[in-house]
Amino acid sequence: MSAASPGAPGAGVAKDDATPDRRWLVLAVVALAQLMVVLDGTIVNIALPSAQQALGFSDSGRQWVVTAYALSFGSLLLVGGRLGDMFSRKWVFVAGLVGFAIASAIGGGAGSFVVLVTARALQGVFGAVLAPSALGTLVSVFTDPRERARAFGVFGSVAAGGSAVGLILGGVLTEYFSWRWCLFINLVFAAIAVAGALVCIRGGRAPRRPRMDWPGALLACTGLFAIVFGFSHAGTAGWTAALTLGSLVGGVVLLAGFILAERHARHPLLPMRVIVDRARGGAYVALGISGIAIFGTFLFLTFYLQVVKGDSPLATGLLFLPMTGSILISSNLSGTIGVGPRALIAAGMLLCAGGLVLLTQVTVTSSYVSVVLPALLILGVGLGLIFAQTINTATAGLAREDSGVASALVNTMQQVGGSIGTSALSTIALSVAATYLIGHPSGPQAAEIAATHGYTTAFAVSAGLLGLGFILALVL
C-alpha cells in the first residue's frame, strides 16, 4: 500500500492556488462540516430514549430513526461525490450544509414520529452531498505532500474521533437542555461552516466536466440501499428473514451489475482507474475492514459502560475522551513520521487489534482504569494512524474530475462497513448472551454477565478482523 506515484493519473491535477493562510482556514471549515456529519450518528443515538418518550413511538420505531439516515446517506454517496465533480465544489458544499441544517431544524421541531424519520432521511440525503465535497475540497486545496499529510491528519482525527464527541455533546444537551437540541445544534455548526465557505473556499469546475452516468447511478444507489437495508433489517428480523436475504442478495447482484456496467460506460460514475490503483484500492479495503470492526465496538462499549457499569450518557461520553485525545495526537503525528503509509496503516491495524484483545478481558467487576482506559488509549493511537493514512492514500494522485467520487467512496466504505459490522457483531453478541443465560438462568447480575460475555466475544471477532487487516495492509 505504497503512496500514489507522481505519475499516477491526476498527477497533473488542476491545483487550487490558495495562499497558505487560506488553506488552513479551508481545513477548519471542512473539518467542522465533517464533524457535524460524523457526530450526528452518535449524538442522535444518545437522544433517542428522550425522543421516544416525547413523541411516543415504539421500540421498533427507534431503529427507523437510525436506519432512515443510514439508508439515504449510504446509498447516495457516490452520486453526491459525482455532483461535486460536475459542478462548483464550493456551491455543492454550501448546498449540502444548508440542506443538512434545514433537515436538522425539521427534525428538532418534529411533533410526530413520521416527521422525525423524514427529517433523518433528508439529513442523509444532504449528508451524502456534503461529505464527499468536503473531502474533495481538501484534495484540491492541499497538493503539497507535507502540507497534505498534516491536513489529512487533522481530517482523519475528526473522522475517527467525531463519534466520541457526539457521545459527550449528546449527553450534555440531553441532560441539561432537550433531546431536540441534539438536532438544533447542527444549525450552529452549519451557519459557521457556510460563512467560512463563502469567504475561504473558491469556486471553479473541473477542467473536464464529467457527465452523470444515470444507469450507473441507479444501479449503485439501489444496490447500496439494498445492502444497507439488509444489514439493518437483520439486526431486528434476523439473518434468515426473507426480506433480509432478499435485500442482501439483490444488493450484491445490483452492485455486480454496476461494476460490469462501469467497465463499458462512456462517462462512468465510478471510473475503474480510481480503484484499480493498488495503493488506493488497498486503502479502501482498509477503510472497510476498520469500519466493520470499530463501529460495533463503540456501540458495545457504550452499552457496557451504561448498562453493565451504570454510567450516565454524559459520563460515558466523558470516559471516551482519552481515546479522542490519543486519536488527535497519533493522526497529526502520523504525517511527520518518515515511514510509508503501508507500514503506518499496518501498525494502526495491529494496535487496534491489541486494544480489542485487551477489551476481551472486561467483566462486570472490571474497573475503568485497569482495563477500559488502556484499551481506549491503544485504540485511539491505532485509529489515528489508520484514518489519517487511508484517507490520504485513497485520494492521492487523482484528476480533479475524479476527486469527488473517490472521496465519496471513502465515506461509502466506512458507512457500509459500519452497517455490516454493527449488524453482524450485534447478532454474535446477542447469540452468545442468550446461550449464556440458558446455562445460567439465575443468579446475581445474570443479565449483566451474559451481556458482557456477548460484548467480549464481539470484541474478539473484531480483533480477528483487524488482524486480517494487518496482513492485507502489508500485502496490498
Coordinates of C-alpha atoms in Angstrom, one line a residue:
M1 CA 0.0 0.0 0.0
S2 CA 2.6 2.5 -1.1
A3 CA 1.8 6.1 -1.7
A4 CA 0.4 7.1 -5.1
S5 CA 3.1 7.8 -7.5
P6 CA 3.7 11.2 -9.1
G7 CA 3.0 9.7 -12.4
A8 CA -0.4 8.4 -11.4
P9 CA -3.5 9.6 -13.1
G10 CA -4.2 13.0 -11.9
A11 CA -0.6 13.9 -11.1
G12 CA -1.2 17.0 -13.1
V13 CA -4.4 17.9 -11.4
A14 CA -5.6 21.4 -11.5
K15 CA -4.4 23.0 -8.3
D16 CA -6.2 25.5 -6.0
D17 CA -3.7 28.3 -5.8
A18 CA -4.8 29.2 -2.3
T19 CA -2.4 31.1 0.0
P20 CA -1.1 29.1 2.9
D21 CA -3.2 31.0 5.5
R22 CA -6.4 30.5 3.5
R23 CA -5.6 26.8 3.0
W24 CA -5.7 26.2 6.8
L25 CA -8.9 28.2 7.1
V26 CA -10.4 25.9 4.5
L27 CA -9.3 23.0 6.5
A28 CA -11.0 24.4 9.6
V29 CA -14.3 24.9 7.7
V30 CA -14.1 21.4 6.1
A31 CA -13.3 19.8 9.4
L32 CA -16.2 21.5 11.1
A33 CA -18.6 20.2 8.4
Q34 CA -17.1 16.7 8.7
L35 CA -17.5 16.8 12.4
M36 CA -21.2 17.7 12.0
V37 CA -21.8 14.7 9.8
V38 CA -19.8 12.2 11.8
L39 CA -21.1 13.1 15.3
D40 CA -24.7 13.1 14.0
G41 CA -24.8 9.3 14.3
T42 CA -23.9 9.1 18.0
I43 CA -25.5 12.3 19.2
V44 CA -28.9 11.2 17.9
N45 CA -28.4 7.7 19.5
I46 CA -28.0 9.5 22.9
A47 CA -31.2 11.5 22.2
L48 CA -33.3 8.5 21.1
P49 CA -34.7 7.4 24.5
S50 CA -35.9 11.0 25.3
A51 CA -37.3 11.5 21.8
Q52 CA -39.2 8.2 22.1
Q53 CA -40.7 9.3 25.3
A54 CA -41.7 12.7 24.0
L55 CA -43.1 11.5 20.7
G56 CA -44.5 8.2 21.9
F57 CA -43.2 5.8 19.2
S58 CA -42.4 2.1 19.7
D59 CA -39.1 0.4 20.3
S60 CA -39.1 -0.8 16.7
G61 CA -39.5 2.8 15.7
R62 CA -36.2 3.7 17.2
Q63 CA -34.4 1.5 14.6
W64 CA -36.1 3.5 11.8
V65 CA -34.7 6.8 13.2
V66 CA -31.2 5.4 12.8
T67 CA -31.9 3.4 9.6
A68 CA -33.5 6.2 7.7
Y69 CA -30.3 8.2 7.9
A70 CA -28.1 5.3 7.1
L71 CA -30.1 4.3 4.0
S72 CA -30.2 7.7 2.3
F73 CA -26.6 8.6 3.3
G74 CA -25.1 5.2 2.3
S75 CA -27.0 4.8 -1.0
L76 CA -26.4 8.3 -2.4
L77 CA -22.8 9.0 -1.5
L78 CA -21.4 8.1 -5.0
V79 CA -24.0 10.3 -6.7
G80 CA -23.2 13.1 -4.2
G81 CA -19.5 12.8 -4.9
R82 CA -20.1 13.0 -8.7
L83 CA -22.1 16.2 -8.2
G84 CA -19.0 17.8 -6.7
D85 CA -17.0 16.7 -9.8
M86 CA -19.7 18.1 -12.2
F87 CA -20.4 21.4 -10.6
S88 CA -18.6 24.0 -8.5
R89 CA -17.5 22.1 -5.4
K90 CA -17.9 25.2 -3.3
W91 CA -21.6 25.6 -4.1
V92 CA -22.2 21.8 -3.8
F93 CA -20.6 22.0 -0.3
V94 CA -22.7 25.0 0.7
A95 CA -25.9 23.4 -0.7
G96 CA -25.1 20.3 1.4
L97 CA -24.6 22.4 4.5
V98 CA -27.8 24.4 4.1
G99 CA -29.9 21.3 3.3
F100 CA -28.4 19.4 6.3
A101 CA -29.2 22.4 8.5
I102 CA -32.8 22.6 7.3
A103 CA -33.4 18.9 7.8
S104 CA -31.9 19.2 11.3
A105 CA -34.3 22.0 12.1
I106 CA -37.3 19.9 10.8
G107 CA -36.1 17.0 13.0
G108 CA -35.5 19.2 16.1
G109 CA -39.0 20.6 15.8
A110 CA -40.7 17.3 14.9
G111 CA -44.1 16.8 16.5
S112 CA -44.5 13.3 15.3
F113 CA -42.5 10.1 14.6
V114 CA -43.1 10.4 10.8
V115 CA -41.7 13.9 10.7
L116 CA -38.6 12.9 12.7
V117 CA -37.9 9.9 10.4
T118 CA -38.4 12.0 7.3
A119 CA -36.0 14.6 8.6
R120 CA -33.4 12.0 9.3
A121 CA -33.8 10.7 5.8
L122 CA -33.3 14.2 4.5
Q123 CA -30.2 14.6 6.7
G124 CA -28.8 11.5 5.0
V125 CA -29.5 12.9 1.5
F126 CA -27.7 16.2 2.2
G127 CA -25.0 14.5 4.2
A128 CA -24.3 12.4 1.0
V129 CA -23.8 15.6 -0.9
L130 CA -21.8 17.3 1.8
A131 CA -19.3 14.7 2.9
P132 CA -17.7 13.9 -0.5
S133 CA -17.5 17.6 -1.4
A134 CA -15.8 18.4 1.9
L135 CA -13.1 15.8 1.4
G136 CA -12.8 16.7 -2.3
T137 CA -12.2 20.3 -1.4
L138 CA -9.2 19.2 0.8
V139 CA -7.9 17.1 -2.1
S140 CA -7.8 20.1 -4.4
V141 CA -6.5 22.7 -1.9
F142 CA -3.7 20.7 -0.3
T143 CA -1.4 19.5 -3.1
D144 CA 2.0 19.8 -1.3
P145 CA 2.8 16.4 0.2
R146 CA 3.9 17.7 3.5
E147 CA 1.0 20.1 4.0
R148 CA -1.4 17.4 2.7
A149 CA -0.1 14.9 5.3
R150 CA -0.8 17.4 8.1
A151 CA -4.2 18.4 6.7
F152 CA -5.3 14.8 6.4
G153 CA -4.0 14.1 9.9
V154 CA -6.5 16.7 11.2
F155 CA -9.3 15.4 8.9
G156 CA -8.6 11.8 9.9
S157 CA -8.8 12.7 13.6
V158 CA -12.2 14.3 13.1
A159 CA -13.4 11.3 11.1
A160 CA -12.2 8.9 13.8
G161 CA -13.0 10.9 16.9
G162 CA -16.2 12.6 15.9
S163 CA -18.3 9.7 17.3
A164 CA -16.9 10.2 20.7
V165 CA -17.5 13.9 20.5
G166 CA -21.1 13.1 19.7
L167 CA -21.4 11.0 22.8
I168 CA -20.2 13.9 25.0
L169 CA -22.2 16.6 23.3
G170 CA -25.3 14.4 23.1
G171 CA -25.1 13.7 26.8
V172 CA -24.7 17.4 27.7
L173 CA -27.5 18.6 25.5
T174 CA -29.9 15.8 26.5
E175 CA -29.2 16.1 30.2
Y176 CA -29.2 19.8 30.6
F177 CA -31.4 21.1 27.7
S178 CA -33.5 18.9 25.5
W179 CA -33.2 16.0 23.0
R180 CA -34.3 18.4 20.3
W181 CA -31.0 20.4 20.7
C182 CA -29.1 17.3 19.6
L183 CA -30.5 18.2 16.2
F184 CA -30.8 22.0 16.5
I185 CA -27.0 22.2 17.3
N186 CA -26.4 21.4 13.6
L187 CA -27.7 24.8 12.7
V188 CA -24.9 26.4 14.7
F189 CA -22.3 24.2 13.0
A190 CA -23.7 24.8 9.6
A191 CA -24.0 28.6 10.0
I192 CA -20.3 28.9 10.9
A193 CA -19.3 26.5 8.1
V194 CA -21.4 28.3 5.5
A195 CA -19.9 31.6 6.4
G196 CA -16.4 30.2 6.3
A197 CA -17.0 28.5 3.0
L198 CA -18.3 31.7 1.4
V199 CA -15.2 33.6 2.5
C200 CA -12.4 30.9 2.2
I201 CA -13.4 28.4 -0.5
R202 CA -13.1 29.4 -4.1
G203 CA -15.4 28.2 -6.8
G204 CA -14.4 26.6 -10.1
R205 CA -15.2 23.5 -12.0
A206 CA -13.1 20.6 -13.3
P207 CA -11.1 21.3 -16.5
R208 CA -13.0 18.4 -18.0
R209 CA -16.5 18.4 -16.6
P210 CA -17.8 14.8 -16.3
R211 CA -21.4 13.8 -17.0
M212 CA -23.7 11.9 -14.8
D213 CA -23.9 8.2 -15.5
W214 CA -27.6 7.7 -14.8
P215 CA -27.8 3.9 -15.4
G216 CA -24.8 3.5 -13.2
A217 CA -26.2 5.9 -10.6
L218 CA -29.5 3.8 -10.5
L219 CA -27.6 0.5 -10.1
A220 CA -25.2 2.0 -7.4
C221 CA -28.0 3.7 -5.4
T222 CA -30.4 0.7 -5.4
G223 CA -27.5 -1.8 -4.7
L224 CA -26.1 0.2 -1.8
F225 CA -29.7 0.8 -0.5
A226 CA -30.4 -2.9 -0.5
I227 CA -27.1 -3.8 1.2
V228 CA -27.5 -1.2 4.0
F229 CA -31.2 -2.1 4.4
G230 CA -30.4 -5.8 4.5
F231 CA -27.9 -5.5 7.3
S232 CA -30.1 -3.1 9.2
H233 CA -33.1 -5.4 8.9
A234 CA -31.0 -8.3 10.0
G235 CA -30.5 -6.6 13.4
T236 CA -34.2 -6.7 14.1
A237 CA -35.7 -9.6 12.0
G238 CA -32.7 -12.0 11.9
W239 CA -30.4 -13.2 9.1
T240 CA -32.8 -15.9 7.8
A241 CA -35.7 -13.5 7.3
A242 CA -36.8 -13.5 3.6
L243 CA -36.6 -9.7 3.4
T244 CA -33.1 -9.7 4.9
L245 CA -31.8 -12.4 2.5
G246 CA -33.6 -10.9 -0.5
S247 CA -32.2 -7.5 0.2
L248 CA -28.6 -8.7 0.6
V249 CA -28.7 -11.0 -2.4
G250 CA -30.4 -8.3 -4.5
G251 CA -27.8 -5.7 -3.4
V252 CA -24.9 -7.9 -4.3
V253 CA -26.4 -8.6 -7.8
L254 CA -27.1 -4.9 -8.4
L255 CA -23.6 -3.9 -7.3
A256 CA -22.1 -6.6 -9.5
G257 CA -24.1 -5.2 -12.4
F258 CA -22.9 -1.7 -11.5
I259 CA -19.2 -2.8 -11.8
L260 CA -19.9 -4.5 -15.1
A261 CA -21.7 -1.5 -16.5
E262 CA -19.0 0.9 -15.4
R263 CA -16.4 -1.0 -17.3
H264 CA -18.2 -0.1 -20.6
A265 CA -19.8 3.2 -19.7
R266 CA -18.7 6.3 -21.7
H267 CA -19.0 8.5 -18.6
P268 CA -18.8 6.1 -15.6
L269 CA -20.0 7.2 -12.2
L270 CA -17.0 5.3 -10.7
P271 CA -14.2 5.1 -13.2
M272 CA -12.2 1.9 -12.8
R273 CA -9.0 3.9 -12.8
V274 CA -10.0 5.1 -9.3
I275 CA -10.0 1.7 -7.7
V276 CA -7.5 -0.4 -9.7
D277 CA -4.5 1.5 -8.4
R278 CA -3.0 -0.9 -5.8
A279 CA -2.3 1.7 -3.1
R280 CA -5.7 3.3 -3.4
G281 CA -7.6 0.0 -3.6
G282 CA -5.8 -1.2 -0.5
A283 CA -6.8 2.0 1.3
Y284 CA -10.4 1.4 0.5
V285 CA -10.2 -2.2 1.8
A286 CA -8.6 -1.0 5.0
L287 CA -11.3 1.6 5.5
G288 CA -14.0 -1.1 5.0
I289 CA -12.4 -3.6 7.5
S290 CA -11.8 -0.9 10.1
G291 CA -15.4 0.2 9.7
I292 CA -16.7 -3.3 10.2
A293 CA -14.6 -3.8 13.3
I294 CA -14.7 -0.4 15.0
F295 CA -18.3 0.9 14.6
G296 CA -19.7 -2.1 16.5
T297 CA -17.0 -1.7 19.1
F298 CA -18.1 1.8 20.0
L299 CA -21.7 0.6 20.3
F300 CA -20.9 -2.4 22.6
L301 CA -18.5 -0.4 24.7
T302 CA -21.2 2.3 25.2
F303 CA -23.7 -0.4 26.3
Y304 CA -21.1 -1.9 28.6
L305 CA -20.4 1.4 30.3
Q306 CA -24.1 2.4 30.6
V307 CA -26.0 -0.9 31.1
V308 CA -23.4 -3.0 32.9
K309 CA -21.5 -0.4 34.8
G310 CA -24.4 2.0 35.2
D311 CA -22.7 5.2 33.9
S312 CA -24.9 8.1 32.7
P313 CA -24.8 9.1 29.0
L314 CA -22.8 12.2 29.8
A315 CA -20.3 10.2 32.0
T316 CA -20.0 7.6 29.2
G317 CA -19.1 10.3 26.7
L318 CA -16.5 11.7 29.0
L319 CA -15.0 8.3 29.5
F320 CA -14.3 8.2 25.8
L321 CA -12.3 11.5 26.0
P322 CA -8.8 9.8 26.4
M323 CA -9.4 7.9 23.2
T324 CA -10.3 11.1 21.4
G325 CA -7.1 12.7 22.7
S326 CA -4.9 9.8 21.5
I327 CA -6.6 9.9 18.1
L328 CA -5.8 13.6 17.8
I329 CA -2.2 13.1 18.7
S330 CA -1.5 10.0 16.6
S331 CA -3.3 11.2 13.4
N332 CA -1.4 14.5 13.5
L333 CA 1.9 12.9 14.2
S334 CA 1.5 10.3 11.5
G335 CA 2.2 12.8 8.8
T336 CA 5.5 13.8 10.3
I337 CA 6.9 10.2 10.7
G338 CA 9.3 9.2 7.9
V339 CA 7.5 5.9 7.2
G340 CA 5.3 5.0 4.3
P341 CA 1.5 4.7 4.6
R342 CA 1.6 0.9 4.3
A343 CA 3.6 0.5 7.5
L344 CA 1.6 3.1 9.4
I345 CA -1.8 1.5 8.3
A346 CA -0.5 -1.9 9.3
A347 CA 0.7 -0.6 12.6
G348 CA -2.7 1.0 13.2
M349 CA -4.5 -2.3 12.5
L350 CA -2.2 -4.1 14.9
L351 CA -2.6 -1.6 17.6
C352 CA -6.4 -1.6 17.3
A353 CA -6.4 -5.4 17.4
G354 CA -4.3 -5.2 20.6
G355 CA -6.7 -2.8 22.1
L356 CA -9.7 -5.0 21.3
V357 CA -7.9 -8.1 22.8
L358 CA -7.5 -6.1 26.0
L359 CA -11.2 -5.3 25.9
T360 CA -12.0 -9.1 25.8
Q361 CA -10.8 -9.2 29.4
V362 CA -13.6 -6.9 30.8
T363 CA -16.0 -8.3 33.3
V364 CA -18.9 -6.9 35.3
T365 CA -16.4 -6.0 38.1
S366 CA -13.6 -4.6 35.9
S367 CA -12.5 -1.1 36.7
Y368 CA -12.4 1.6 34.0
V369 CA -8.7 2.5 34.8
S370 CA -7.4 -1.1 34.8
V371 CA -8.9 -2.4 31.5
V372 CA -11.0 0.0 29.6
L373 CA -8.8 3.1 29.8
P374 CA -5.6 1.5 28.4
A375 CA -7.6 -0.2 25.7
L376 CA -9.2 3.1 24.6
L377 CA -5.7 4.8 24.5
I378 CA -4.3 2.0 22.3
L379 CA -7.4 2.0 20.1
G380 CA -7.1 5.8 19.7
V381 CA -3.5 5.6 18.6
G382 CA -4.3 2.9 16.1
L383 CA -7.4 4.6 14.7
G384 CA -5.5 7.9 14.3
L385 CA -2.9 6.1 12.1
I386 CA -5.5 4.2 10.1
F387 CA -7.8 7.0 9.2
A388 CA -5.2 9.7 8.5
Q389 CA -3.2 7.4 6.2
T390 CA -6.1 5.6 4.5
I391 CA -8.0 8.8 3.6
N392 CA -4.8 10.5 2.4
T393 CA -3.8 7.4 0.2
A394 CA -7.3 6.9 -1.1
T395 CA -7.5 10.4 -2.5
A396 CA -3.9 10.9 -3.7
G397 CA -2.9 11.4 -7.3
L398 CA -6.4 11.9 -8.7
A399 CA -7.6 14.1 -11.5
R400 CA -9.9 16.9 -10.5
E401 CA -12.9 15.3 -12.2
D402 CA -12.4 12.1 -10.1
S403 CA -11.7 13.5 -6.7
G404 CA -15.3 13.8 -5.7
V405 CA -16.3 10.3 -6.5
A406 CA -13.1 9.0 -4.9
S407 CA -13.9 11.0 -1.7
A408 CA -17.4 9.5 -1.8
L409 CA -16.0 6.0 -1.9
V410 CA -14.1 6.7 1.3
N411 CA -17.4 7.6 3.0
T412 CA -19.2 4.7 1.4
M413 CA -16.6 2.1 2.6
Q414 CA -16.9 3.5 6.2
Q415 CA -20.7 3.6 6.1
V416 CA -21.3 0.2 4.5
G417 CA -18.6 -1.3 6.7
G418 CA -20.2 0.2 9.8
S419 CA -23.6 -1.2 8.8
I420 CA -22.2 -4.7 8.2
G421 CA -20.1 -4.6 11.5
T422 CA -22.9 -3.3 13.7
S423 CA -25.5 -5.9 12.4
A424 CA -23.2 -8.9 12.3
L425 CA -21.5 -8.3 15.6
S426 CA -24.8 -7.5 17.3
T427 CA -26.1 -10.9 16.1
I428 CA -23.0 -12.6 17.6
A429 CA -23.2 -10.7 20.9
L430 CA -26.9 -11.4 21.3
S431 CA -26.5 -15.1 20.5
V432 CA -23.6 -15.5 23.0
A433 CA -25.6 -13.7 25.7
A434 CA -28.7 -15.9 25.1
T435 CA -26.6 -19.1 25.2
Y436 CA -25.1 -18.0 28.5
L437 CA -28.5 -17.3 30.0
I438 CA -29.7 -20.8 29.1
G439 CA -26.9 -22.3 31.1
H440 CA -27.1 -19.7 33.9
P441 CA -30.7 -18.7 34.1
S442 CA -30.5 -17.1 37.5
G443 CA -28.0 -15.6 39.9
P444 CA -26.7 -12.2 40.8
Q445 CA -26.2 -10.0 37.8
A446 CA -27.0 -12.8 35.4
A447 CA -28.2 -10.4 32.7
E448 CA -25.2 -8.2 33.0
I449 CA -22.8 -11.1 33.0
A450 CA -24.5 -12.5 29.9
A451 CA -24.3 -9.2 28.1
T452 CA -20.7 -8.8 28.9
H453 CA -19.9 -12.3 27.5
G454 CA -21.6 -11.2 24.3
Y455 CA -19.6 -7.9 24.1
T456 CA -16.3 -9.6 24.8
T457 CA -17.0 -12.2 22.1
A458 CA -17.8 -9.4 19.6
F459 CA -14.5 -7.7 20.7
A460 CA -12.6 -10.9 19.9
V461 CA -14.2 -11.2 16.5
S462 CA -13.3 -7.6 15.7
A463 CA -9.7 -8.1 16.8
G464 CA -9.5 -11.0 14.4
L465 CA -10.8 -8.9 11.6
L466 CA -8.2 -6.2 12.3
G467 CA -5.5 -8.9 12.4
L468 CA -6.6 -9.8 8.9
G469 CA -6.5 -6.1 8.0
F470 CA -2.9 -6.0 9.3
I471 CA -1.9 -8.8 6.9
L472 CA -3.7 -7.2 4.0
A473 CA -2.1 -3.9 4.7
L474 CA 1.3 -5.5 4.4
V475 CA 0.4 -7.4 1.2
L476 CA -1.6 -4.8 -0.8

